[in-house]
Short mmCIF file of N, CA, C and O in Angstrom, two decimals:
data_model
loop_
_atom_site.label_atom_id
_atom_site.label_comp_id
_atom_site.label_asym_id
_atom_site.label_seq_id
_atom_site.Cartn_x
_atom_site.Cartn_y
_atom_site.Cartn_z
N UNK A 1 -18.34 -2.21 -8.09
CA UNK A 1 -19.44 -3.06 -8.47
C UNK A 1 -19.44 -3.31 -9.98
O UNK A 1 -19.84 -4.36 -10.49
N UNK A 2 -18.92 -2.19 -10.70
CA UNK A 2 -19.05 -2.26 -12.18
C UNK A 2 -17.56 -2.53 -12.75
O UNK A 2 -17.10 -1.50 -13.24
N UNK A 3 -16.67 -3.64 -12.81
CA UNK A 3 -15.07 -3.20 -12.73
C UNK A 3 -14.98 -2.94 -14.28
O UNK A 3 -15.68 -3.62 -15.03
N UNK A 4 -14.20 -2.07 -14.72
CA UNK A 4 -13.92 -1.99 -16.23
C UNK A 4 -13.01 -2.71 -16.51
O UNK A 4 -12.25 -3.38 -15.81
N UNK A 5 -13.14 -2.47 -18.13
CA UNK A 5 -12.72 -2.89 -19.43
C UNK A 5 -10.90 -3.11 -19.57
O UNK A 5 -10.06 -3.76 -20.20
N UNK A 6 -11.01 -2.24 -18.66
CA UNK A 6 -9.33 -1.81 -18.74
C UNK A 6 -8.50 -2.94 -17.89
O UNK A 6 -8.87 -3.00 -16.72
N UNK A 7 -7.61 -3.71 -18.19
CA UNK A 7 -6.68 -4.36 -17.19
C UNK A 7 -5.42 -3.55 -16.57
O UNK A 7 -4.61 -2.98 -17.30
N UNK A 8 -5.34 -3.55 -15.21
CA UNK A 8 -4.57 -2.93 -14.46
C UNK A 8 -3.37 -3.96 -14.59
O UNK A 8 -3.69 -5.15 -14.63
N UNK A 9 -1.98 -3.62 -14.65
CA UNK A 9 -0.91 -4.57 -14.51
C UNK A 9 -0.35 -4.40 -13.41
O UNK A 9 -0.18 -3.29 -12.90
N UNK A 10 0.11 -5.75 -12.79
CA UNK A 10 0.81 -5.46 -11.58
C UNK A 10 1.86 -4.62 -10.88
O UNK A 10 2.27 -4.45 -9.73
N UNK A 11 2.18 -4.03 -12.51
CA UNK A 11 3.56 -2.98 -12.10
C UNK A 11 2.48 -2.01 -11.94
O UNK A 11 3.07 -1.32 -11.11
N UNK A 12 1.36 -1.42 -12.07
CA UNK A 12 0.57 -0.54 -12.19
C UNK A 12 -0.26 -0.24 -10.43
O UNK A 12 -0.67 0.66 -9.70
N UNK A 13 -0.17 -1.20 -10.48
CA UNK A 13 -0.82 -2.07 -8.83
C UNK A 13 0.29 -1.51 -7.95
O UNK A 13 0.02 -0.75 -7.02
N UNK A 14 1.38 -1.84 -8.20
CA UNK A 14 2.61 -1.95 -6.98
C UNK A 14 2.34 -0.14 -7.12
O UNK A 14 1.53 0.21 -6.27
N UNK A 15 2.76 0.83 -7.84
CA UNK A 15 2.53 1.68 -8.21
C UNK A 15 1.01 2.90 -6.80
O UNK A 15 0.78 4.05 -6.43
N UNK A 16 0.58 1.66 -6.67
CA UNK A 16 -0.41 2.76 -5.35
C UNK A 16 0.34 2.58 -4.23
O UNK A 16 -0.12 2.93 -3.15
N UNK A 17 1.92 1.85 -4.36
CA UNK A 17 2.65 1.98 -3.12
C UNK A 17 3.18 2.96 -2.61
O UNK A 17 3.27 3.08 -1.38
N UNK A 18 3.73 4.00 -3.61
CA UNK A 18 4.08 4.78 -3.47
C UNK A 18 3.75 6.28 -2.55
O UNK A 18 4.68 6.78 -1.92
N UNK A 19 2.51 6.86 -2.54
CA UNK A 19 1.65 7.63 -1.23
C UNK A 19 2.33 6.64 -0.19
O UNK A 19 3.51 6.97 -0.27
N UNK A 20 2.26 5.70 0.66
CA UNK A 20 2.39 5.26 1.60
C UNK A 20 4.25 5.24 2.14
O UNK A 20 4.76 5.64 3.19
N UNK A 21 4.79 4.67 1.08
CA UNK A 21 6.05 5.24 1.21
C UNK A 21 6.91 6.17 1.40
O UNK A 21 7.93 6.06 2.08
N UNK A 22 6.47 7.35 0.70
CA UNK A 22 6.51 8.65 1.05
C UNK A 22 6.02 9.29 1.98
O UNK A 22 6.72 10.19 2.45
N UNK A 23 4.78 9.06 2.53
CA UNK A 23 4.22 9.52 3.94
C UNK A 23 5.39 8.88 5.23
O UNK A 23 6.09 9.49 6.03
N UNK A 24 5.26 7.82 5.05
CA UNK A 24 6.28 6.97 6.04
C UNK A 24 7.66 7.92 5.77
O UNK A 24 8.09 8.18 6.89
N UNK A 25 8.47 8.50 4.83
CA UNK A 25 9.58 8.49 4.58
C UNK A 25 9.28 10.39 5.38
O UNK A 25 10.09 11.08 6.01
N UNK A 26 8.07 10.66 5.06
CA UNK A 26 8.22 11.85 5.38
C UNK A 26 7.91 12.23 6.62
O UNK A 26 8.17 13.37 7.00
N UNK A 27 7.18 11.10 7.60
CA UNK A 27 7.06 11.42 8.96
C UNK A 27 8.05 10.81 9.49
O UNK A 27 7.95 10.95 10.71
N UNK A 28 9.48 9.86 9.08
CA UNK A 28 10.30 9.92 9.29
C UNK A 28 11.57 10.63 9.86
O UNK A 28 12.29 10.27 10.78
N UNK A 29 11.67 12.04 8.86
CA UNK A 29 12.29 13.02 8.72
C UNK A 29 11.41 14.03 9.61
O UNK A 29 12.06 14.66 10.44
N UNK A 30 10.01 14.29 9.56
CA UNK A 30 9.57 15.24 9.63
C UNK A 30 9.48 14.65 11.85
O UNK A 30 9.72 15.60 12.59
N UNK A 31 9.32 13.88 12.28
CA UNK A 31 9.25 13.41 13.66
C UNK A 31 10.29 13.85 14.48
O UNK A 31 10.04 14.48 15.51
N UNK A 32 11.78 13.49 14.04
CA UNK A 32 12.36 14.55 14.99
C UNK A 32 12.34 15.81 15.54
O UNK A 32 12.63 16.35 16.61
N UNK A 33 11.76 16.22 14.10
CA UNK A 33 12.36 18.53 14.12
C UNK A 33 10.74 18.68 14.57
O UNK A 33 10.46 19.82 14.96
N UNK A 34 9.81 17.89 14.58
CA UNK A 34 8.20 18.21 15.49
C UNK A 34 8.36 17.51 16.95
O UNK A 34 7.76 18.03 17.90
N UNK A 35 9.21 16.26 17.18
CA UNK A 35 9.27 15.34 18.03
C UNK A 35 7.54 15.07 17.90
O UNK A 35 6.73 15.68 18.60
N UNK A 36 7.24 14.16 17.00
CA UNK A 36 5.88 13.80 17.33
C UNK A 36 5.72 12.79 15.95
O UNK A 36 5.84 13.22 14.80
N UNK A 37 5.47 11.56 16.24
CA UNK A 37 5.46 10.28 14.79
C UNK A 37 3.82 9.98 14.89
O UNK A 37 3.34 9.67 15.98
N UNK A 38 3.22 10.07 14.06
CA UNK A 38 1.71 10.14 13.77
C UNK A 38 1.34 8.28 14.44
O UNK A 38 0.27 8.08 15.02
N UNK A 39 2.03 7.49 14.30
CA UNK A 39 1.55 5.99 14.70
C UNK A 39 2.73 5.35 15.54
O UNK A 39 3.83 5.09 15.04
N UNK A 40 2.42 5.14 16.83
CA UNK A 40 3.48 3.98 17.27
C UNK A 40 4.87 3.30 16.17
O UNK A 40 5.95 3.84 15.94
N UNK A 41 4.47 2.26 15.77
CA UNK A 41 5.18 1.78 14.93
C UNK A 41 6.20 2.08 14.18
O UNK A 41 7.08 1.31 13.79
N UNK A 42 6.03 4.03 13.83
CA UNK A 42 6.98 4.73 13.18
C UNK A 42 8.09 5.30 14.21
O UNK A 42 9.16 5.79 13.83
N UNK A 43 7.67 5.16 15.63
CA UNK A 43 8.50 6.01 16.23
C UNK A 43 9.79 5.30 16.97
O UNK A 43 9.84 4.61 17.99
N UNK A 44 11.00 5.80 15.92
CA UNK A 44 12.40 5.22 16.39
C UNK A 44 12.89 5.19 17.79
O UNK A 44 13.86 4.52 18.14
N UNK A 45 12.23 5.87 18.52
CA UNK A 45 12.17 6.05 20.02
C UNK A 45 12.23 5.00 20.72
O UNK A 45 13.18 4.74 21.45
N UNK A 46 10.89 4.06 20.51
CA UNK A 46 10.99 3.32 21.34
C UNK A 46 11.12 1.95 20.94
O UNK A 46 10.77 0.97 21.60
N UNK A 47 11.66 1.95 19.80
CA UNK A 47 11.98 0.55 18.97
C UNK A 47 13.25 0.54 18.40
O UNK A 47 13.78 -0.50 18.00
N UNK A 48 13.76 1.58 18.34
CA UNK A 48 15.11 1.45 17.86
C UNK A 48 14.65 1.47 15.88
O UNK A 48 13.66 0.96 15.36
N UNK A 49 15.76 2.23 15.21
CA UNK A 49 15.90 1.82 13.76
C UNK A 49 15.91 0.79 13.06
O UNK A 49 15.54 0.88 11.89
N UNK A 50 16.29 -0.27 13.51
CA UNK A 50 16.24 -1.49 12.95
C UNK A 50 15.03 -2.08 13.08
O UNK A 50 14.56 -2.48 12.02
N UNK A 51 14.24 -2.28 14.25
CA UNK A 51 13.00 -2.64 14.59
C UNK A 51 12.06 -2.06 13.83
O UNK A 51 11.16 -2.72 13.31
N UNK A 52 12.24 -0.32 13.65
CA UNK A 52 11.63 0.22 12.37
C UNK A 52 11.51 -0.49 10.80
O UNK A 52 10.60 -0.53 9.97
N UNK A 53 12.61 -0.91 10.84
CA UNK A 53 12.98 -0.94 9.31
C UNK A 53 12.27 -2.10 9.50
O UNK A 53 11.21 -2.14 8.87
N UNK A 54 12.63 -3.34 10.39
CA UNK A 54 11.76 -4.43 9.64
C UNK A 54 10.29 -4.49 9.56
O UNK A 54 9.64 -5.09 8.71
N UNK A 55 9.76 -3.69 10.73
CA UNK A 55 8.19 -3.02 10.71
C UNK A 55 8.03 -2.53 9.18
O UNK A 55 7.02 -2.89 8.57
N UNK A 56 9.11 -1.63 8.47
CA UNK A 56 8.29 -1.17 7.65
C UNK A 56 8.51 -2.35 6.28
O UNK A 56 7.67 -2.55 5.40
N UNK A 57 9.56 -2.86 6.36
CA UNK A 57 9.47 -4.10 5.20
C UNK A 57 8.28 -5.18 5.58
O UNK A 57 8.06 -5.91 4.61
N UNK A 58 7.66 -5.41 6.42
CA UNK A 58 6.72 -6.35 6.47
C UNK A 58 5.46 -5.44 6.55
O UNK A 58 4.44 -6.12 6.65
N UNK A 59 5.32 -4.58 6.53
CA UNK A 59 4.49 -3.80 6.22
C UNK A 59 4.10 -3.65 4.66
O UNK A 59 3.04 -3.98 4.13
N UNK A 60 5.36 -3.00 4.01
CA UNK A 60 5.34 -3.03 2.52
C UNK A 60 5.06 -4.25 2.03
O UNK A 60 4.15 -4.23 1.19
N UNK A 61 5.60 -5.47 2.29
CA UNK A 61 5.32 -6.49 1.65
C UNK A 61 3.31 -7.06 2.02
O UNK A 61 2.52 -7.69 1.31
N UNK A 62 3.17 -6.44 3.43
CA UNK A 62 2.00 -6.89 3.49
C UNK A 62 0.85 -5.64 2.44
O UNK A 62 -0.35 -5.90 2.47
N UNK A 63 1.13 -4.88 1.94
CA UNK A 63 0.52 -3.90 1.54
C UNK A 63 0.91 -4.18 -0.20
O UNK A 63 0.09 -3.82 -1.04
N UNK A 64 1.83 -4.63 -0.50
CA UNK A 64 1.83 -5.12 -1.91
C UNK A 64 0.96 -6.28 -2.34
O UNK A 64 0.36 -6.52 -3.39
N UNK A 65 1.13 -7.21 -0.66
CA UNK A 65 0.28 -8.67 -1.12
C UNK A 65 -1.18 -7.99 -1.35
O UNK A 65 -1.66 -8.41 -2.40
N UNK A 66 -2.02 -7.07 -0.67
CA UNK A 66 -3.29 -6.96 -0.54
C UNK A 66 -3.26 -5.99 -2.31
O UNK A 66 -4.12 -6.31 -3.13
N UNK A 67 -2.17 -4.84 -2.71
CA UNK A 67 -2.52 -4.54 -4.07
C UNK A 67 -2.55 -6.08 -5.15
O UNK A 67 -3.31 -6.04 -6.12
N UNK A 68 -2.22 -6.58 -5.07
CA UNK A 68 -2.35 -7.62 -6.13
C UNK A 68 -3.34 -8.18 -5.67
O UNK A 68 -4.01 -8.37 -6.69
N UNK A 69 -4.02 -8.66 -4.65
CA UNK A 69 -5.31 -9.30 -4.03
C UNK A 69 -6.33 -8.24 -4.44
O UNK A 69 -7.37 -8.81 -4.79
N UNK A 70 -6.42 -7.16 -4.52
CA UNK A 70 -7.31 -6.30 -5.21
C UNK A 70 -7.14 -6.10 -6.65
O UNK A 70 -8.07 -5.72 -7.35
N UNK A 71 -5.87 -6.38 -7.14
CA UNK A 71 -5.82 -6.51 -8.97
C UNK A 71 -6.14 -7.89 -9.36
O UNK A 71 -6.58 -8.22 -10.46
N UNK A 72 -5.83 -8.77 -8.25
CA UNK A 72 -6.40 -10.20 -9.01
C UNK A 72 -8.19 -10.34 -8.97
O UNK A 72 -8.90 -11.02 -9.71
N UNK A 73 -8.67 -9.32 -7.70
CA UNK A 73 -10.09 -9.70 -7.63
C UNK A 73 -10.95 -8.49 -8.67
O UNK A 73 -12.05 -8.59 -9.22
N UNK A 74 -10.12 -7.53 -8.66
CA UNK A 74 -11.16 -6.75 -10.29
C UNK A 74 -10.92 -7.59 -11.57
O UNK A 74 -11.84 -7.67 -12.38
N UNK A 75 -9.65 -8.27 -11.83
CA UNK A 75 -9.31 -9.01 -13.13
C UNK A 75 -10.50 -10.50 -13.33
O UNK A 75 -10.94 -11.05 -14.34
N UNK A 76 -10.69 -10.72 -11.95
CA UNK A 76 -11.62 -12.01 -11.65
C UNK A 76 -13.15 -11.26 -12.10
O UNK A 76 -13.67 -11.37 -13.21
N UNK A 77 -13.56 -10.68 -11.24
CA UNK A 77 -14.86 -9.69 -11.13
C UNK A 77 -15.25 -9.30 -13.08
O UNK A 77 -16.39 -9.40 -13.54
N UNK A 78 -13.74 -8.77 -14.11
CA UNK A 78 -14.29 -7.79 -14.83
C UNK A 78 -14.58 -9.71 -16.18
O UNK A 78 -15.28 -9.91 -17.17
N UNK A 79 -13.60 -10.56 -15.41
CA UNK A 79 -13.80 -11.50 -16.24
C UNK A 79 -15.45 -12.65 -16.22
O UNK A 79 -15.97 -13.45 -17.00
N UNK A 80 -15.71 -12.18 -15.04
CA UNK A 80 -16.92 -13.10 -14.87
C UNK A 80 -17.66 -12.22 -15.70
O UNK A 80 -18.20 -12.64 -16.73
N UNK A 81 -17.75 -10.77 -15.23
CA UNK A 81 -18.84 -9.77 -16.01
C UNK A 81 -19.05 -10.16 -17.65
O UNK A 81 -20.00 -10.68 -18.22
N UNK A 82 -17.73 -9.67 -18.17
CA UNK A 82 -17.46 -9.38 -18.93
C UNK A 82 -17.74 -10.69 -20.24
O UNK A 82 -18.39 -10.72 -21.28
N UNK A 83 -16.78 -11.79 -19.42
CA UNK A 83 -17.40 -13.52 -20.31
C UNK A 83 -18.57 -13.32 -20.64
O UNK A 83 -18.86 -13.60 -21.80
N UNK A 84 -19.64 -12.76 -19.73
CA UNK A 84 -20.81 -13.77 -19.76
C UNK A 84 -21.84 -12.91 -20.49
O UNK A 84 -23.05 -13.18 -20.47
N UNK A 85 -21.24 -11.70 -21.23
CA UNK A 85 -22.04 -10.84 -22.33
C UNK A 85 -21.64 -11.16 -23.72
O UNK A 85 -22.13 -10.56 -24.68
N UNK A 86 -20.74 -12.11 -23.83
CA UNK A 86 -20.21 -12.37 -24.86
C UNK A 86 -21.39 -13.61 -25.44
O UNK A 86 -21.22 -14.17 -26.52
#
């Protein structure tokens, strides 16, 4: 509600990708030696690896579009605030 002062850069943005990547990379590895993948989508079982992989590239790309849709709408938000005390 209150966005600050500070501008986030988009390399900064892409940057909250990372938790998600690593979870994915680690229930990856970690699904065989449990046999158990926390979401459909991850499980090579019944989609095959490739089907994975493009699940998870349109995934990532859909999860980068929404970080910049949240850095463009605090940059919008801190600029309306912020203009209109000037």
């Amino acid at each position: 509600m209150a966005p600050s002062r500070v501008r986030i850069s988009e390399a900064q943005s892409l940057s909250w990708l990372v938790f998600p990547a690593v979870y994915g990379a680690y229930s990856l590895i970690r699904g065989p030696i449990v046999d158990w993948y926390p979401y459909p989508f991850l499980d090579p079982r019944q989609q095959g690896y490739l089907q994975l992989a493009v699940t998870a590239v349109v995934l990532l790309l859909a999860m980068a579009l929404m970080a910049f849709a949240v850095n463009a709408v605090g940059r919008l938000g801190a600029r309306r605030r912020y203009d209109e005390d000037r």
